[in-house]
Amino acid sequence: MTHHAPIIAPSILSADFARLGEEVRAIDEAGADWIHVDVMDGHFVPNLTIGPLVVRALRPTTRKFMDCHLMIESPERYVEAFADAGADGITVHAEACAHLHRNLQQIASRRHHGGGSVSVGVSLNPHAPVDSIFSVLDLCDLVLLMTVNPGFGGQAFIPQVRPKIRALRQEIVARGLATRIQVDGGVSESNVHEVAADGADNYVAGSAVFKSKSHPGDYAGAIAAIRASATAAYRA
Ligand code: DX5
Ligand code: ZN
């Protein structure tokens, strides 16, 4: 199994929104690789969160990769706004795009604040067959496999997604691609080794960082524990 070094992407959905800038600085200093930003529109998912203004406001607080997960209908309407706000990567849901191929090309054509291309991500809900995105895999830097139904932090990991991770890893290896597999939802130090063994190499963790039971208030400890568990699976 070929793996990239693990990327740990704490989701600020579980942060203290009254102190969001401080929280982003804290996870940056605690060793987060990416900052995962959950964008919800109250249509595609039954919750409302944050928009490009907040990404713009947070941009000066960190130099880390700002990973914007758009859980919104017709995300092509907002790709430019998020890119302009400073997103390093934009992930759209396949289920939310009538013209997915075009939408992914639209993301790739955007330059981010550092001058490079915005990184292209596609996401699938837990029920969606993974081969439904094989036709656009070449366009993607990242595939986000939801391991909960999107909308809220703190939900239980759905183990039925695991065979999708394995099938996707197999396809990526067979094609010689460098696509990353991100898992999002219910991921913690107690199950990350399983998804790492399946072939995921990018781990979103909201409650497991911000509301960790084993490392309460210790973001560095929580991130390190997730990283250690993932890395151990790579060596196994
Ligand atoms: C769910 C979001 C996730 C969420 C994960 O809709 O996409 O990023 O914040 O939270 P946990 O890690 O608590 O499941
Ligand atoms: Zn997310």
Short mmCIF file of C-alpha atoms and ligand atoms in Angstrom, two decimals:
data_model
loop_
_atom_site.label_atom_id
_atom_site.label_comp_id
_atom_site.label_asym_id
_atom_site.label_seq_id
_atom_site.Cartn_x
_atom_site.Cartn_y
_atom_site.Cartn_z
CA MET A 1 0.00 0.00 0.00
CA THR A 2 1.50 3.33 -1.05
CA HIS A 3 0.94 6.15 1.36
CA HIS A 4 1.72 9.80 1.67
CA ALA A 5 2.77 11.10 5.08
CA PRO A 6 -0.44 11.52 7.09
CA ILE A 7 -2.22 14.85 7.02
CA ILE A 8 -4.20 15.72 10.14
CA ALA A 9 -6.87 18.31 9.42
CA PRO A 10 -8.71 19.49 12.54
CA SER A 11 -12.23 20.69 11.70
CA ILE A 12 -12.99 24.07 13.19
CA LEU A 13 -16.67 23.12 13.27
CA SER A 14 -16.00 21.86 16.80
CA ALA A 15 -14.00 24.95 17.83
CA ASP A 16 -15.27 27.78 20.02
CA PHE A 17 -16.81 30.08 17.41
CA ALA A 18 -16.62 33.06 19.75
CA ARG A 19 -12.81 32.70 19.67
CA LEU A 20 -12.33 31.31 16.17
CA GLY A 21 -9.10 33.14 15.31
CA GLU A 22 -7.45 32.05 18.56
CA GLU A 23 -8.63 28.49 18.00
CA VAL A 24 -7.08 28.41 14.51
CA ARG A 25 -3.79 29.75 15.89
CA ALA A 26 -3.93 27.12 18.64
CA ILE A 27 -4.34 24.16 16.28
CA ASP A 28 -1.69 25.61 13.96
CA GLU A 29 0.79 25.74 16.87
CA ALA A 30 -0.39 22.32 18.07
CA GLY A 31 0.79 20.72 14.83
CA ALA A 32 -2.26 20.64 12.58
CA ASP A 33 -1.21 20.10 8.96
CA TRP A 34 -4.36 21.56 7.43
CA ILE A 35 -7.24 23.65 8.76
CA HIS A 36 -10.54 22.03 7.75
CA VAL A 37 -13.36 24.51 7.21
CA ASP A 38 -16.90 23.10 7.03
CA VAL A 39 -19.19 25.24 4.91
CA MET A 40 -22.93 24.41 5.13
CA ASP A 41 -25.88 26.08 3.43
CA GLY A 42 -28.99 24.72 5.17
CA HIS A 43 -30.07 23.06 1.89
CA PHE A 44 -27.58 20.40 0.98
CA VAL A 45 -27.19 19.68 4.69
CA PRO A 46 -29.51 20.59 7.57
CA ASN A 47 -27.16 23.11 9.17
CA LEU A 48 -25.73 26.56 8.47
CA THR A 49 -22.15 27.45 9.26
CA ILE A 50 -19.70 29.83 7.70
CA GLY A 51 -18.98 31.54 4.41
CA PRO A 52 -16.12 33.18 2.53
CA LEU A 53 -16.07 36.22 4.83
CA VAL A 54 -15.01 34.03 7.72
CA VAL A 55 -12.33 32.33 5.62
CA ARG A 56 -11.02 35.77 4.68
CA ALA A 57 -11.00 36.83 8.32
CA LEU A 58 -9.14 33.69 9.38
CA ARG A 59 -6.60 33.79 6.54
CA PRO A 60 -4.12 36.07 8.39
CA THR A 61 -4.17 33.82 11.47
CA THR A 62 -2.39 30.89 9.83
CA ARG A 63 -0.12 30.00 6.93
CA LYS A 64 -1.37 26.43 6.93
CA PHE A 65 -3.42 24.93 4.12
CA MET A 66 -7.00 26.10 4.40
CA ASP A 67 -9.12 23.14 3.33
CA CYS A 68 -12.64 24.32 2.47
CA HIS A 69 -15.27 21.57 2.45
CA LEU A 70 -18.32 22.93 0.66
CA MET A 71 -21.49 21.13 1.77
CA ILE A 72 -23.65 23.40 -0.36
CA GLU A 73 -25.92 23.10 -3.40
CA SER A 74 -24.51 24.34 -6.71
CA PRO A 75 -21.10 25.14 -5.22
CA GLU A 76 -19.90 26.62 -8.52
CA ARG A 77 -21.61 29.84 -7.39
CA TYR A 78 -19.10 30.23 -4.54
CA VAL A 79 -15.84 28.77 -5.84
CA GLU A 80 -14.49 32.18 -6.81
CA ALA A 81 -15.45 33.75 -3.49
CA PHE A 82 -13.68 31.04 -1.50
CA ALA A 83 -10.60 31.17 -3.70
CA ASP A 84 -10.46 34.96 -3.36
CA ALA A 85 -10.90 34.64 0.41
CA GLY A 86 -7.73 32.54 0.61
CA ALA A 87 -8.82 28.90 0.36
CA ASP A 88 -5.91 26.61 -0.55
CA GLY A 89 -8.19 23.73 -1.41
CA ILE A 90 -11.87 23.53 -2.31
CA THR A 91 -13.85 20.31 -2.07
CA VAL A 92 -17.31 20.03 -3.58
CA HIS A 93 -19.84 17.23 -3.18
CA ALA A 94 -20.48 15.16 -6.29
CA GLU A 95 -24.14 14.96 -5.21
CA ALA A 96 -24.41 18.77 -5.24
CA CYS A 97 -23.03 19.33 -8.74
CA ALA A 98 -25.09 18.92 -11.90
CA HIS A 99 -21.89 19.38 -13.93
CA LEU A 100 -19.20 17.91 -11.74
CA HIS A 101 -16.49 17.70 -14.38
CA ARG A 102 -16.92 21.38 -15.24
CA ASN A 103 -17.03 22.38 -11.57
CA LEU A 104 -13.74 20.60 -10.84
CA GLN A 105 -12.11 22.30 -13.82
CA GLN A 106 -13.41 25.61 -12.48
CA ILE A 107 -11.64 25.02 -9.14
CA ALA A 108 -8.41 23.98 -10.88
CA SER A 109 -8.42 27.16 -12.93
CA ARG A 110 -8.38 29.34 -9.82
CA ARG A 111 -5.12 30.71 -8.40
CA HIS A 112 -4.87 30.98 -4.64
CA HIS A 113 -3.24 33.68 -2.52
CA GLY A 114 0.16 31.97 -2.75
CA GLY A 115 0.01 32.01 -6.55
CA GLY A 116 -0.49 28.27 -7.16
CA SER A 117 -3.63 26.54 -8.32
CA VAL A 118 -6.35 25.89 -5.83
CA SER A 119 -6.26 22.21 -4.90
CA VAL A 120 -9.23 20.27 -6.27
CA GLY A 121 -11.36 18.02 -4.08
CA VAL A 122 -14.48 15.95 -4.64
CA SER A 123 -16.58 14.46 -1.86
CA LEU A 124 -19.07 11.61 -1.59
CA ASN A 125 -21.71 10.98 1.05
CA PRO A 126 -21.55 7.63 2.86
CA HIS A 127 -24.17 5.96 0.66
CA ALA A 128 -22.72 7.01 -2.70
CA PRO A 129 -20.85 4.39 -4.74
CA VAL A 130 -17.18 5.27 -4.99
CA ASP A 131 -16.89 4.35 -8.67
CA SER A 132 -19.29 7.22 -9.41
CA ILE A 133 -16.30 9.58 -9.28
CA PHE A 134 -13.76 7.38 -11.11
CA SER A 135 -14.48 9.27 -14.35
CA VAL A 136 -13.24 12.53 -12.76
CA LEU A 137 -10.47 11.08 -10.61
CA ASP A 138 -7.72 12.42 -12.87
CA LEU A 139 -8.93 15.97 -12.15
CA CYS A 140 -8.75 15.60 -8.37
CA ASP A 141 -5.97 16.21 -5.88
CA LEU A 142 -8.17 14.83 -3.14
CA VAL A 143 -11.22 12.62 -2.68
CA LEU A 144 -13.11 13.16 0.56
CA LEU A 145 -15.09 10.10 1.64
CA MET A 146 -17.65 11.12 4.23
CA THR A 147 -17.69 8.67 7.13
CA VAL A 148 -20.79 10.32 8.66
CA ASN A 149 -23.78 11.94 6.99
CA PRO A 150 -22.64 15.54 6.65
CA GLY A 151 -24.17 18.31 8.71
CA PHE A 152 -22.87 18.01 12.25
CA GLY A 153 -19.77 17.26 14.27
CA GLY A 154 -19.65 14.56 16.91
CA GLN A 155 -21.48 11.78 15.01
CA ALA A 156 -20.54 8.10 14.99
CA PHE A 157 -18.19 6.77 12.28
CA ILE A 158 -20.02 4.65 9.66
CA PRO A 159 -17.91 1.50 9.13
CA GLN A 160 -19.69 0.57 5.88
CA VAL A 161 -17.59 3.25 4.17
CA ARG A 162 -14.38 1.27 4.73
CA PRO A 163 -14.64 -0.90 1.58
CA LYS A 164 -15.00 2.33 -0.44
CA ILE A 165 -11.66 3.53 0.92
CA ARG A 166 -10.02 0.26 -0.13
CA ALA A 167 -11.57 0.34 -3.61
CA LEU A 168 -10.51 3.95 -4.12
CA ARG A 169 -6.94 3.28 -2.97
CA GLN A 170 -6.76 0.36 -5.38
CA GLU A 171 -7.93 2.55 -8.26
CA ILE A 172 -5.48 5.36 -7.39
CA VAL A 173 -2.58 2.91 -7.23
CA ALA A 174 -3.64 1.18 -10.45
CA ARG A 175 -3.66 4.50 -12.28
CA GLY A 176 -0.42 5.74 -10.71
CA LEU A 177 -2.11 8.87 -9.35
CA ALA A 178 -1.07 10.93 -6.33
CA THR A 179 -4.64 11.64 -5.20
CA ARG A 180 -5.12 11.86 -1.47
CA ILE A 181 -7.95 10.08 0.32
CA GLN A 182 -9.49 12.18 3.06
CA VAL A 183 -11.89 10.71 5.60
CA ASP A 184 -14.25 12.98 7.48
CA GLY A 185 -16.61 12.18 10.31
CA GLY A 186 -16.24 10.28 13.57
CA VAL A 187 -12.50 9.84 13.04
CA SER A 188 -10.47 9.60 16.25
CA GLU A 189 -7.30 8.07 17.62
CA SER A 190 -9.27 4.89 18.33
CA ASN A 191 -10.27 4.17 14.71
CA VAL A 192 -7.80 6.11 12.56
CA HIS A 193 -5.52 3.08 12.25
CA GLU A 194 -8.36 1.20 10.53
CA VAL A 195 -8.96 3.84 7.86
CA ALA A 196 -5.21 4.29 7.47
CA ALA A 197 -4.84 0.56 6.82
CA ASP A 198 -7.68 0.81 4.28
CA GLY A 199 -5.70 3.45 2.39
CA ALA A 200 -6.78 6.86 3.69
CA ASP A 201 -3.94 9.33 4.22
CA ASN A 202 -5.74 12.52 5.21
CA TYR A 203 -7.80 12.67 8.39
CA VAL A 204 -10.35 15.27 9.38
CA ALA A 205 -11.02 15.34 13.10
CA GLY A 206 -13.37 17.79 14.81
CA SER A 207 -14.44 16.53 18.20
CA ALA A 208 -11.41 14.24 18.49
CA VAL A 209 -9.21 17.37 18.60
CA PHE A 210 -11.35 20.14 20.07
CA LYS A 211 -13.32 17.94 22.46
CA SER A 212 -10.86 15.12 23.01
CA LYS A 213 -11.64 12.91 26.00
CA SER A 214 -8.15 11.42 26.21
CA HIS A 215 -6.39 14.81 25.82
CA PRO A 216 -8.87 17.39 27.11
CA GLY A 217 -7.83 20.91 26.15
CA ASP A 218 -4.51 19.56 24.83
CA TYR A 219 -4.75 20.03 21.06
CA ALA A 220 -1.11 19.05 20.51
CA GLY A 221 -1.59 15.81 22.45
CA ALA A 222 -4.78 14.98 20.57
CA ILE A 223 -3.23 15.66 17.15
CA ALA A 224 -0.10 13.69 18.04
CA ALA A 225 -2.20 10.71 19.18
CA ILE A 226 -4.13 10.66 15.88
CA ARG A 227 -0.90 10.96 13.91
CA ALA A 228 0.79 8.18 15.88
CA SER A 229 -2.14 5.82 15.36
CA ALA A 230 -2.23 6.53 11.60
CA THR A 231 1.53 6.15 11.23
CA ALA A 232 1.52 2.85 13.12
CA ALA A 233 -0.95 1.47 10.58
CA TYR A 234 1.33 2.51 7.72
CA ARG A 235 4.14 0.44 9.19
CA ALA A 236 1.99 -2.58 9.98
C1 DX5 B 1 -19.48 16.94 9.06
C2 DX5 B 1 -18.23 17.71 8.74
C3 DX5 B 1 -17.05 17.25 9.50
C4 DX5 B 1 -17.19 17.36 11.00
C5 DX5 B 1 -16.40 16.26 11.61
O1 DX5 B 1 -20.50 17.36 8.24
O2 DX5 B 1 -17.92 17.63 7.37
O3 DX5 B 1 -15.86 17.88 9.05
O4 DX5 B 1 -16.73 18.58 11.51
O5 DX5 B 1 -16.59 16.30 12.98
P1 DX5 B 1 -16.24 15.02 13.86
O6 DX5 B 1 -14.78 14.76 13.69
O7 DX5 B 1 -16.61 15.48 15.24
O8 DX5 B 1 -17.09 13.90 13.37
ZN ZN B 2 -15.83 18.38 6.70
#
